[in-house]
Amino acid sequence: MGLYNTFITHTLRESPAGHFTLADDDGCVPAPEPPAPSGAATATAAAAPGGRTVSGCPASLRVPGAAHQRVSCLDELTTAGTVASGHTDPADWAGLTPKDLPTPSGVPGVQIDGYFPDTSATNTNHGWMHDAQFVLRLPDRWNGGLVVSGTPGNREQYANDRAIGDWVLSRGYAFAATDKGNTGTSFQRDGRRPGDAIAEWNTRLTQLTRAARAVVAQRYHRPPARTLATGMSNGGYLVRWQLENHPELYDGGVDWEGTLWRADGPHLFTFLPPALRHYPVYAAGGPAAGAARKAMHAAGYPAGSEFLWPYHHTYYWGLTQRIYREELDPGYPGADADYDWAARPERVRGAVDRIALTGRIGKPLMTVHGTLDVLLPITRDSDVYARMVREAGRGGLHRYYRVEGGTHTDALVDAFPDRLRPLVPCHRSAFTALEGWIGRGERPPAGRTVPLPAGAGAAELLAGCRL
């Protein structure tokens, strides 16, 4: 099971125009993958013992533009097999899904790991110390579709494997994901000017989508019949941006609580500093606690979400404010709790405007967002984006589902099973509704607030979500 243990090694030679071709060095060698030689792009393909082809596993697939790639023929492309075979990294997706989320299996196929040319080196996966890493999975039983995704937060390329990749692979889709070109809590050091690191995220997903479509055509001898973008948090932002700026590449997308950036706000810098100011006063109790609680509500943190505030204050609010402020406003000299967006100079607004969303989507988009999200409060994020889409005249292309009891990361459902519901089944319901919309002309349910079913237990909530 897992990775077959004989390797076929090729060298990808780059032309002056930047195109890559495979050299004719198809010898089978019973050895582990060699390191990428300096100055050359390489590809390594895993075949069956003795050099047999397994399940039609092709040794000659190439990812256009990749500086390095490794092609592996796997008995199992989902995390039911890739954890043991070393073709995912559980640390990438830790904390994103409920512990009882089922893992599908029975999906053999081809996995391609690699990276595009890049100068930053925050991603340590495979020991490559190279950013712009990607993973592309091609199931033997293909349904004709391709799903592409960028990672949430500042995680590496396997972050969506449990929440998204396993499920779409089990449905027959090819699946591709990117690390967005920089990772970790020092991602903001990438680039030369404010906003460069985030702007690269958009470029990298566009790059991967084009490359993945080409690889799909190589593998299955026809292009994908449909290409769908999906992702959560920062990955949801990428879906919005792609459908606004490159609708020609996609047939639609599912945005799971995407981050909102717009120069006039709201955005992280308008609601995180109030949380940093007021939550400690609220937590301390005393005569000022009531006013601090009201100030939190006024900043967008909904009444009834107070039980989530201690965790987010400890792990999310301060770190998130700091690293994105360092990315977009590195010249700010004060404390983050005192940050005042309205008082910042025009150049800072210009940095945000470079990555801003407009609402001018060009293909169908489904948005799912939890009402108890206290990292990206729904009234300061997806409520606003839905209005932007309508004001741009694109409301007919958008469906927006506000999910009662959902929060930013589904792993918190395990800590508060009597107060929260997972969003992963709602994402899947939105995805299948999008399939019907673009594939069969079945209009999805009207956008609404999806109520939390009375008396529903954890198992029922994880099993489905009726939009």
CSV table of C-alpha atoms in Angstrom, one decimal:
chain,number,residue,atom,x,y,z
A,1,MET,CA,0.0,0.0,0.0
A,2,GLY,CA,1.0,3.6,-0.3
A,3,LEU,CA,3.9,4.9,-2.4
A,4,TYR,CA,5.4,2.4,-4.8
A,5,ASN,CA,9.1,2.0,-4.3
A,6,THR,CA,10.7,2.2,-7.7
A,7,PHE,CA,11.4,5.7,-9.2
A,8,ILE,CA,11.6,7.0,-12.7
A,9,THR,CA,13.6,10.2,-12.9
A,10,HIS,CA,13.4,13.0,-15.5
A,11,THR,CA,14.9,16.4,-15.8
A,12,LEU,CA,12.7,19.3,-16.9
A,13,ARG,CA,14.7,21.6,-19.1
A,14,GLU,CA,13.8,25.2,-19.3
A,15,SER,CA,13.9,27.2,-22.5
A,16,PRO,CA,14.8,30.8,-22.7
A,17,ALA,CA,11.1,31.6,-23.0
A,18,GLY,CA,10.5,29.9,-19.7
A,19,HIS,CA,8.9,26.7,-21.1
A,20,PHE,CA,9.7,23.3,-19.6
A,21,THR,CA,10.3,20.1,-21.6
A,22,LEU,CA,11.1,16.5,-20.4
A,23,ALA,CA,14.5,15.2,-21.2
A,24,ASP,CA,14.8,11.6,-22.4
A,25,ASP,CA,16.3,10.0,-19.3
A,26,ASP,CA,13.6,7.4,-18.5
A,27,GLY,CA,15.7,4.9,-16.7
A,28,CYS,CA,14.1,3.1,-13.6
A,29,VAL,CA,16.2,3.4,-10.5
A,30,PRO,CA,15.4,1.6,-7.2
A,31,ALA,CA,16.4,4.6,-5.1
A,32,PRO,CA,14.7,7.4,-3.2
A,33,GLU,CA,14.0,10.8,-4.8
A,34,PRO,CA,17.3,12.6,-5.6
A,35,PRO,CA,17.5,16.3,-4.5
A,36,ALA,CA,16.8,18.9,-7.0
A,37,PRO,CA,20.1,19.8,-8.7
A,38,SER,CA,21.1,23.5,-8.6
A,39,GLY,CA,19.9,25.4,-11.6
A,40,ALA,CA,17.7,22.7,-13.0
A,41,ALA,CA,14.0,22.0,-12.6
A,42,THR,CA,13.4,18.3,-11.9
A,43,ALA,CA,10.6,15.8,-11.9
A,44,THR,CA,10.4,12.4,-10.1
A,45,ALA,CA,7.8,9.8,-10.8
A,46,ALA,CA,7.1,6.8,-8.7
A,47,ALA,CA,6.1,3.5,-10.4
A,48,ALA,CA,5.3,0.0,-9.3
A,49,PRO,CA,8.0,-2.5,-8.2
A,50,GLY,CA,10.0,-3.6,-11.2
A,51,GLY,CA,9.0,-0.5,-13.2
A,52,ARG,CA,5.4,-1.7,-14.0
A,53,THR,CA,2.7,0.9,-14.7
A,54,VAL,CA,0.0,0.8,-12.0
A,55,SER,CA,-3.6,1.9,-12.7
A,56,GLY,CA,-2.2,3.7,-15.8
A,57,CYS,CA,0.1,5.8,-13.7
A,58,PRO,CA,1.9,8.0,-16.1
A,59,ALA,CA,5.6,8.9,-15.7
A,60,SER,CA,5.5,11.8,-18.1
A,61,LEU,CA,3.0,14.2,-16.5
A,62,ARG,CA,4.5,17.6,-16.0
A,63,VAL,CA,3.2,20.7,-14.3
A,64,PRO,CA,3.7,23.7,-16.6
A,65,GLY,CA,6.0,26.2,-15.0
A,66,ALA,CA,7.0,24.1,-12.0
A,67,ALA,CA,10.6,24.3,-10.9
A,68,HIS,CA,10.4,20.9,-9.2
A,69,GLN,CA,7.8,18.1,-9.1
A,70,ARG,CA,7.4,14.6,-7.7
A,71,VAL,CA,4.8,12.2,-9.3
A,72,SER,CA,3.6,9.4,-7.0
A,73,CYS,CA,1.2,6.5,-7.8
A,74,LEU,CA,-0.8,5.9,-4.7
A,75,ASP,CA,-3.3,3.3,-3.7
A,76,GLU,CA,-5.1,6.0,-1.6
A,77,LEU,CA,-5.3,9.7,-2.3
A,78,THR,CA,-7.3,10.7,0.8
A,79,THR,CA,-5.9,11.1,4.2
A,80,ALA,CA,-7.0,7.5,4.9
A,81,GLY,CA,-3.8,6.6,3.1
A,82,THR,CA,-1.7,9.7,2.7
A,83,VAL,CA,-1.0,10.1,6.4
A,84,ALA,CA,0.7,6.7,6.5
A,85,SER,CA,2.4,7.1,3.1
A,86,GLY,CA,3.8,10.5,3.9
A,87,HIS,CA,1.8,12.4,1.2
A,88,THR,CA,0.2,14.9,3.6
A,89,ASP,CA,1.2,16.7,6.7
A,90,PRO,CA,-1.4,16.5,9.6
A,91,ALA,CA,0.1,19.6,11.1
A,92,ASP,CA,-1.1,21.6,8.1
A,93,TRP,CA,-4.8,20.8,8.8
A,94,ALA,CA,-4.7,20.4,12.6
A,95,GLY,CA,-7.6,22.2,14.4
A,96,LEU,CA,-9.7,22.8,11.3
A,97,THR,CA,-12.2,20.0,11.4
A,98,PRO,CA,-14.3,18.2,14.0
A,99,LYS,CA,-12.6,15.1,15.4
A,100,ASP,CA,-15.5,12.8,14.3
A,101,LEU,CA,-15.5,13.9,10.7
A,102,PRO,CA,-15.5,10.7,8.6
A,103,THR,CA,-12.6,10.0,6.3
A,104,PRO,CA,-13.5,8.5,2.9
A,105,SER,CA,-11.3,5.9,1.3
A,106,GLY,CA,-11.0,3.9,-1.9
A,107,VAL,CA,-9.5,6.6,-4.1
A,108,PRO,CA,-6.4,5.4,-5.9
A,109,GLY,CA,-4.6,7.7,-8.3
A,110,VAL,CA,-1.7,10.0,-8.9
A,111,GLN,CA,-0.3,12.7,-6.6
A,112,ILE,CA,2.1,15.4,-7.8
A,113,ASP,CA,4.0,17.4,-5.2
A,114,GLY,CA,6.2,20.3,-6.2
A,115,TYR,CA,6.9,24.0,-6.3
A,116,PHE,CA,7.0,26.9,-8.7
A,117,PRO,CA,9.9,29.2,-8.9
A,118,ASP,CA,10.0,31.5,-5.8
A,119,THR,CA,12.5,33.4,-3.7
A,120,SER,CA,11.0,32.9,-0.2
A,121,ALA,CA,11.6,29.8,1.9
A,122,THR,CA,9.0,29.7,4.7
A,123,ASN,CA,7.5,26.3,3.7
A,124,THR,CA,9.5,23.4,5.2
A,125,ASN,CA,7.4,20.5,3.7
A,126,HIS,CA,9.5,17.7,2.2
A,127,GLY,CA,12.6,19.5,3.5
A,128,TRP,CA,12.5,21.6,0.4
A,129,MET,CA,12.6,25.0,2.2
A,130,HIS,CA,10.8,26.5,-0.7
A,131,ASP,CA,7.6,28.4,-1.1
A,132,ALA,CA,5.0,28.3,-3.8
A,133,GLN,CA,4.6,24.6,-3.1
A,134,PHE,CA,1.5,22.8,-4.4
A,135,VAL,CA,-0.2,19.4,-4.4
A,136,LEU,CA,-2.2,18.0,-7.3
A,137,ARG,CA,-4.2,14.8,-6.9
A,138,LEU,CA,-5.7,12.9,-9.9
A,139,PRO,CA,-8.0,10.1,-9.1
A,140,ASP,CA,-8.2,7.0,-11.4
A,141,ARG,CA,-12.0,7.3,-11.4
A,142,TRP,CA,-12.4,10.9,-12.6
A,143,ASN,CA,-15.8,12.7,-12.8
A,144,GLY,CA,-14.5,15.3,-15.3
A,145,GLY,CA,-14.1,18.1,-12.7
A,146,LEU,CA,-11.3,20.0,-11.0
A,147,VAL,CA,-11.3,21.7,-7.6
A,148,VAL,CA,-8.6,24.2,-6.7
A,149,SER,CA,-8.0,25.8,-3.4
A,150,GLY,CA,-5.7,28.1,-1.4
A,151,THR,CA,-5.1,27.5,2.3
A,152,PRO,CA,-6.7,29.2,5.3
A,153,GLY,CA,-4.6,31.4,7.5
A,154,ASN,CA,-1.0,31.1,6.7
A,155,ARG,CA,-0.8,27.3,6.4
A,156,GLU,CA,0.9,25.1,4.0
A,157,GLN,CA,-0.5,23.3,1.0
A,158,TYR,CA,-2.1,20.3,2.8
A,159,ALA,CA,-4.3,22.4,5.0
A,160,ASN,CA,-7.5,21.6,3.1
A,161,ASP,CA,-6.9,17.9,2.9
A,162,ARG,CA,-9.4,16.9,5.6
A,163,ALA,CA,-12.0,19.7,5.2
A,164,ILE,CA,-12.2,19.8,1.4
A,165,GLY,CA,-9.7,17.5,-0.4
A,166,ASP,CA,-10.9,14.1,1.0
A,167,TRP,CA,-14.5,14.8,0.1
A,168,VAL,CA,-14.1,16.1,-3.4
A,169,LEU,CA,-11.6,13.3,-4.2
A,170,SER,CA,-14.2,10.8,-3.0
A,171,ARG,CA,-16.6,12.3,-5.5
A,172,GLY,CA,-14.2,11.9,-8.4
A,173,TYR,CA,-12.8,15.4,-8.7
A,174,ALA,CA,-9.2,16.2,-9.3
A,175,PHE,CA,-7.9,18.4,-6.5
A,176,ALA,CA,-5.1,21.0,-6.4
A,177,ALA,CA,-4.0,23.2,-3.6
A,178,THR,CA,-1.3,25.9,-3.1
A,179,ASP,CA,0.5,27.3,-0.1
A,180,LYS,CA,-0.2,30.7,-1.6
A,181,GLY,CA,3.5,31.5,-2.0
A,182,ASN,CA,4.4,32.3,1.7
A,183,THR,CA,3.5,30.7,5.0
A,184,GLY,CA,3.7,31.0,8.8
A,185,THR,CA,3.6,33.9,11.1
A,186,SER,CA,6.4,35.6,9.3
A,187,PHE,CA,4.7,35.5,5.9
A,188,GLN,CA,4.7,39.3,5.8
A,189,ARG,CA,8.5,39.4,5.3
A,190,ASP,CA,7.9,38.2,1.8
A,191,GLY,CA,7.8,40.9,-0.9
A,192,ARG,CA,9.3,44.4,-1.3
A,193,ARG,CA,6.4,46.6,-0.4
A,194,PRO,CA,3.3,46.5,1.8
A,195,GLY,CA,0.7,44.1,0.5
A,196,ASP,CA,3.1,42.1,-1.7
A,197,ALA,CA,2.8,38.9,0.3
A,198,ILE,CA,-1.0,38.9,0.2
A,199,ALA,CA,-1.1,39.9,-3.5
A,200,GLU,CA,1.1,36.9,-4.2
A,201,TRP,CA,-1.6,34.6,-2.8
A,202,ASN,CA,-3.9,35.6,-5.6
A,203,THR,CA,-1.2,35.2,-8.3
A,204,ARG,CA,-0.3,31.7,-7.0
A,205,LEU,CA,-3.9,30.4,-7.1
A,206,THR,CA,-4.2,31.7,-10.6
A,207,GLN,CA,-0.9,30.1,-11.6
A,208,LEU,CA,-1.9,26.8,-10.0
A,209,THR,CA,-5.4,26.8,-11.7
A,210,ARG,CA,-3.9,27.2,-15.1
A,211,ALA,CA,-1.2,24.6,-14.5
A,212,ALA,CA,-3.7,22.1,-12.9
A,213,ARG,CA,-6.1,22.4,-15.9
A,214,ALA,CA,-3.2,21.6,-18.2
A,215,VAL,CA,-2.1,18.6,-16.1
A,216,VAL,CA,-5.7,17.3,-16.0
A,217,ALA,CA,-5.8,17.4,-19.8
A,218,GLN,CA,-2.5,15.5,-19.9
A,219,ARG,CA,-3.8,12.8,-17.5
A,220,TYR,CA,-7.3,12.3,-18.9
A,221,HIS,CA,-6.8,13.4,-22.5
A,222,ARG,CA,-9.4,16.1,-22.2
A,223,PRO,CA,-9.7,19.4,-20.3
A,224,PRO,CA,-11.8,19.6,-17.2
A,225,ALA,CA,-15.5,20.0,-17.9
A,226,ARG,CA,-15.8,22.3,-14.8
A,227,THR,CA,-13.3,24.0,-12.6
A,228,LEU,CA,-14.4,25.1,-9.2
A,229,ALA,CA,-12.6,27.2,-6.6
A,230,THR,CA,-13.2,26.8,-2.9
A,231,GLY,CA,-11.6,27.6,0.4
A,232,MET,CA,-12.1,28.8,3.9
A,233,SER,CA,-11.0,32.1,5.6
A,234,ASN,CA,-8.1,33.4,3.6
A,235,GLY,CA,-8.9,30.6,1.1
A,236,GLY,CA,-12.4,32.0,0.8
A,237,TYR,CA,-11.0,35.5,0.1
A,238,LEU,CA,-9.0,33.9,-2.8
A,239,VAL,CA,-12.2,32.4,-4.2
A,240,ARG,CA,-13.9,35.8,-4.2
A,241,TRP,CA,-10.9,37.5,-5.8
A,242,GLN,CA,-10.5,34.9,-8.5
A,243,LEU,CA,-14.2,35.1,-9.5
A,244,GLU,CA,-13.9,38.9,-9.6
A,245,ASN,CA,-10.6,39.0,-11.6
A,246,HIS,CA,-10.3,35.7,-13.5
A,247,PRO,CA,-13.8,34.4,-14.0
A,248,GLU,CA,-12.6,32.9,-17.3
A,249,LEU,CA,-10.7,30.2,-15.4
A,250,TYR,CA,-13.7,28.9,-13.3
A,251,ASP,CA,-17.2,27.7,-13.6
A,252,GLY,CA,-18.0,28.8,-10.0
A,253,GLY,CA,-16.9,28.8,-6.4
A,254,VAL,CA,-17.7,28.2,-2.8
A,255,ASP,CA,-16.5,30.8,-0.3
A,256,TRP,CA,-16.3,29.5,3.2
A,257,GLU,CA,-16.1,32.6,5.5
A,258,GLY,CA,-13.7,34.5,3.3
A,259,THR,CA,-11.7,37.4,4.6
A,260,LEU,CA,-12.9,40.8,3.5
A,261,TRP,CA,-10.5,43.5,2.4
A,262,ARG,CA,-11.7,46.9,1.2
A,263,ALA,CA,-10.0,50.2,1.6
A,264,ASP,CA,-13.0,51.8,3.3
A,265,GLY,CA,-13.4,49.0,5.7
A,266,PRO,CA,-14.7,47.0,7.5
A,267,HIS,CA,-11.7,44.7,7.7
A,268,LEU,CA,-9.4,43.2,10.3
A,269,PHE,CA,-8.0,46.6,11.2
A,270,THR,CA,-11.4,48.0,12.1
A,271,PHE,CA,-12.7,45.2,14.4
A,272,LEU,CA,-9.6,43.6,15.9
A,273,PRO,CA,-8.1,46.6,17.7
A,274,PRO,CA,-11.5,47.2,19.6
A,275,ALA,CA,-11.4,43.6,20.7
A,276,LEU,CA,-7.8,44.0,22.0
A,277,ARG,CA,-8.9,47.1,23.9
A,278,HIS,CA,-12.2,46.1,25.3
A,279,TYR,CA,-11.9,42.3,26.0
A,280,PRO,CA,-9.4,42.6,28.8
A,281,VAL,CA,-11.7,45.1,30.6
A,282,TYR,CA,-14.7,42.8,30.1
A,283,ALA,CA,-12.7,39.8,31.4
A,284,ALA,CA,-11.5,41.6,34.4
A,285,GLY,CA,-15.0,42.1,35.6
A,286,GLY,CA,-15.9,45.1,37.8
A,287,PRO,CA,-17.9,48.2,37.1
A,288,ALA,CA,-16.5,48.7,33.6
A,289,ALA,CA,-17.2,45.2,32.3
A,290,GLY,CA,-20.7,45.9,31.1
A,291,ALA,CA,-19.6,48.9,29.0
A,292,ALA,CA,-16.7,46.8,27.6
A,293,ARG,CA,-19.1,44.0,26.6
A,294,LYS,CA,-21.3,46.6,24.8
A,295,ALA,CA,-18.3,47.9,23.0
A,296,MET,CA,-17.4,44.4,21.8
A,297,HIS,CA,-20.9,44.0,20.5
A,298,ALA,CA,-20.7,47.4,18.7
A,299,ALA,CA,-17.4,46.3,17.1
A,300,GLY,CA,-19.2,43.3,15.5
A,301,TYR,CA,-18.7,40.5,18.1
A,302,PRO,CA,-22.3,39.1,18.4
A,303,ALA,CA,-24.2,38.8,21.7
A,304,GLY,CA,-24.1,35.1,22.7
A,305,SER,CA,-20.5,34.6,21.4
A,306,GLU,CA,-18.9,35.6,24.8
A,307,PHE,CA,-17.9,32.0,25.5
A,308,LEU,CA,-15.6,32.1,22.5
A,309,TRP,CA,-13.8,35.3,23.4
A,310,PRO,CA,-11.2,34.0,25.9
A,311,TYR,CA,-9.9,31.5,23.3
A,312,HIS,CA,-9.7,34.0,20.5
A,313,HIS,CA,-8.1,36.6,22.7
A,314,THR,CA,-5.4,34.1,23.7
A,315,TYR,CA,-4.7,32.6,20.3
A,316,TYR,CA,-6.1,34.7,17.5
A,317,TRP,CA,-6.9,38.4,17.9
A,318,GLY,CA,-3.5,39.8,18.9
A,319,LEU,CA,-1.4,37.6,16.5
A,320,THR,CA,-3.7,38.3,13.6
A,321,GLN,CA,-3.7,42.0,14.1
A,322,ARG,CA,0.1,42.1,14.4
A,323,ILE,CA,1.1,40.1,11.4
A,324,TYR,CA,-1.4,41.7,9.0
A,325,ARG,CA,-0.6,45.1,10.3
A,326,GLU,CA,3.1,44.4,9.7
A,327,GLU,CA,2.2,43.3,6.2
A,328,LEU,CA,0.1,46.3,5.2
A,329,ASP,CA,1.2,49.0,7.6
A,330,PRO,CA,4.7,48.2,8.7
A,331,GLY,CA,5.4,51.8,9.7
A,332,TYR,CA,2.9,51.9,12.5
A,333,PRO,CA,4.8,52.7,15.7
A,334,GLY,CA,2.2,52.1,18.4
A,335,ALA,CA,0.4,49.3,20.3
A,336,ASP,CA,-2.0,47.2,18.3
A,337,ALA,CA,-4.8,47.8,20.8
A,338,ASP,CA,-4.5,51.5,20.0
A,339,TYR,CA,-4.5,51.1,16.2
A,340,ASP,CA,-6.9,53.6,14.5
A,341,TRP,CA,-7.6,52.7,10.9
A,342,ALA,CA,-9.2,56.1,10.2
A,343,ALA,CA,-6.1,57.9,11.3
A,344,ARG,CA,-3.6,56.0,9.1
A,345,PRO,CA,-2.0,57.7,6.1
A,346,GLU,CA,-3.2,57.4,2.6
A,347,ARG,CA,-0.4,55.0,1.6
A,348,VAL,CA,-1.8,52.4,4.0
A,349,ARG,CA,-5.2,52.6,2.3
A,350,GLY,CA,-3.3,52.2,-1.0
A,351,ALA,CA,-1.7,49.0,0.3
A,352,VAL,CA,-5.1,47.6,1.2
A,353,ASP,CA,-6.7,48.8,-2.0
A,354,ARG,CA,-4.1,46.6,-4.0
A,355,ILE,CA,-5.7,43.5,-2.5
A,356,ALA,CA,-9.3,44.8,-2.1
A,357,LEU,CA,-12.4,43.0,-3.2
A,358,THR,CA,-15.1,44.7,-5.4
A,359,GLY,CA,-18.0,42.4,-5.4
A,360,ARG,CA,-17.9,42.2,-9.2
A,361,ILE,CA,-17.9,38.4,-9.5
A,362,GLY,CA,-18.2,36.9,-13.0
A,363,LYS,CA,-19.3,33.4,-12.1
A,364,PRO,CA,-21.7,31.8,-9.6
A,365,LEU,CA,-20.5,32.0,-6.0
A,366,MET,CA,-21.9,30.4,-2.9
A,367,THR,CA,-20.9,31.9,0.5
A,368,VAL,CA,-21.2,30.1,3.8
A,369,HIS,CA,-20.5,31.9,7.1
A,370,GLY,CA,-21.2,31.1,10.7
A,371,THR,CA,-23.1,33.6,12.9
A,372,LEU,CA,-20.8,33.0,15.9
A,373,ASP,CA,-17.6,33.7,14.0
A,374,VAL,CA,-15.5,35.9,16.3
A,375,LEU,CA,-12.4,36.1,14.2
A,376,LEU,CA,-14.2,37.4,11.1
A,377,PRO,CA,-17.5,38.7,12.6
A,378,ILE,CA,-20.2,38.0,10.1
A,379,THR,CA,-21.7,41.5,10.2
A,380,ARG,CA,-18.3,43.0,9.4
A,381,ASP,CA,-17.4,40.5,6.7
A,382,SER,CA,-19.8,38.3,4.6
A,383,ASP,CA,-22.8,40.5,5.3
A,384,VAL,CA,-20.9,43.4,3.8
A,385,TYR,CA,-19.5,41.3,0.9
A,386,ALA,CA,-23.0,40.1,0.0
A,387,ARG,CA,-24.1,43.8,-0.2
A,388,MET,CA,-21.1,44.6,-2.3
A,389,VAL,CA,-22.1,41.9,-4.8
A,390,ARG,CA,-25.6,43.2,-5.0
A,391,GLU,CA,-24.5,46.8,-5.4
A,392,ALA,CA,-22.1,45.7,-8.2
A,393,GLY,CA,-25.2,44.3,-10.0
A,394,ARG,CA,-24.0,40.7,-9.6
A,395,GLY,CA,-26.6,39.5,-7.0
A,396,GLY,CA,-28.0,37.0,-9.5
A,397,LEU,CA,-24.7,35.1,-9.4
A,398,HIS,CA,-24.5,34.9,-5.6
A,399,ARG,CA,-26.1,32.8,-2.8
A,400,TYR,CA,-25.3,33.6,0.8
A,401,TYR,CA,-26.0,31.4,3.7
A,402,ARG,CA,-25.6,32.6,7.3
A,403,VAL,CA,-25.3,29.5,9.4
A,404,GLU,CA,-26.7,29.8,12.9
A,405,GLY,CA,-24.2,28.5,15.5
A,406,GLY,CA,-21.3,28.2,13.1
A,407,THR,CA,-17.9,29.6,14.1
A,408,HIS,CA,-14.6,30.2,12.4
A,409,THR,CA,-12.9,26.8,13.0
A,410,ASP,CA,-14.9,23.6,13.3
A,411,ALA,CA,-12.5,22.0,15.8
A,412,LEU,CA,-14.1,24.3,18.4
A,413,VAL,CA,-17.3,22.4,18.0
A,414,ASP,CA,-15.7,19.6,19.9
A,415,ALA,CA,-15.1,21.9,22.9
A,416,PHE,CA,-18.6,23.4,22.8
A,417,PRO,CA,-20.9,20.7,21.2
A,418,ASP,CA,-24.0,22.1,22.9
A,419,ARG,CA,-23.4,25.7,21.5
A,420,LEU,CA,-21.8,25.3,18.1
A,421,ARG,CA,-22.4,23.4,14.9
A,422,PRO,CA,-19.8,22.4,12.3
A,423,LEU,CA,-19.7,24.3,9.0
A,424,VAL,CA,-18.1,21.5,6.9
A,425,PRO,CA,-21.5,19.9,6.1
A,426,CYS,CA,-22.9,23.3,5.2
A,427,HIS,CA,-19.9,23.9,2.9
A,428,ARG,CA,-20.7,20.5,1.2
A,429,SER,CA,-24.3,21.3,0.8
A,430,ALA,CA,-23.4,24.6,-0.8
A,431,PHE,CA,-20.9,22.8,-3.1
A,432,THR,CA,-23.5,20.3,-4.3
A,433,ALA,CA,-26.0,23.1,-4.8
A,434,LEU,CA,-23.4,24.8,-7.0
A,435,GLU,CA,-22.9,21.6,-9.0
A,436,GLY,CA,-26.6,21.5,-9.7
A,437,TRP,CA,-26.7,25.2,-10.6
A,438,ILE,CA,-23.9,25.2,-13.1
A,439,GLY,CA,-24.3,21.6,-14.3
A,440,ARG,CA,-28.1,21.2,-14.6
A,441,GLY,CA,-29.5,24.6,-14.3
A,442,GLU,CA,-31.0,23.9,-10.9
A,443,ARG,CA,-31.2,27.2,-9.1
A,444,PRO,CA,-30.0,26.8,-5.5
A,445,PRO,CA,-32.1,27.8,-2.5
A,446,ALA,CA,-32.4,31.5,-1.8
A,447,GLY,CA,-29.9,32.9,0.6
A,448,ARG,CA,-31.0,33.0,4.2
A,449,THR,CA,-30.0,32.4,7.8
A,450,VAL,CA,-29.9,28.6,8.2
A,451,PRO,CA,-31.4,27.9,11.6
A,452,LEU,CA,-29.8,25.6,14.1
A,453,PRO,CA,-32.2,22.6,14.2
A,454,ALA,CA,-33.9,22.3,17.6
A,455,GLY,CA,-32.7,19.3,19.6
A,456,ALA,CA,-30.2,18.2,17.0
A,457,GLY,CA,-27.2,16.3,18.4
A,458,ALA,CA,-23.6,16.4,17.3
A,459,ALA,CA,-23.9,13.4,15.0
A,460,GLU,CA,-26.9,14.8,13.2
A,461,LEU,CA,-25.3,18.2,12.7
A,462,LEU,CA,-22.2,16.6,11.3
A,463,ALA,CA,-24.1,14.4,9.0
A,464,GLY,CA,-25.8,17.2,7.0
A,465,CYS,CA,-26.8,20.8,6.6
A,466,ARG,CA,-30.0,21.8,4.8
A,467,LEU,CA,-29.6,25.2,3.2
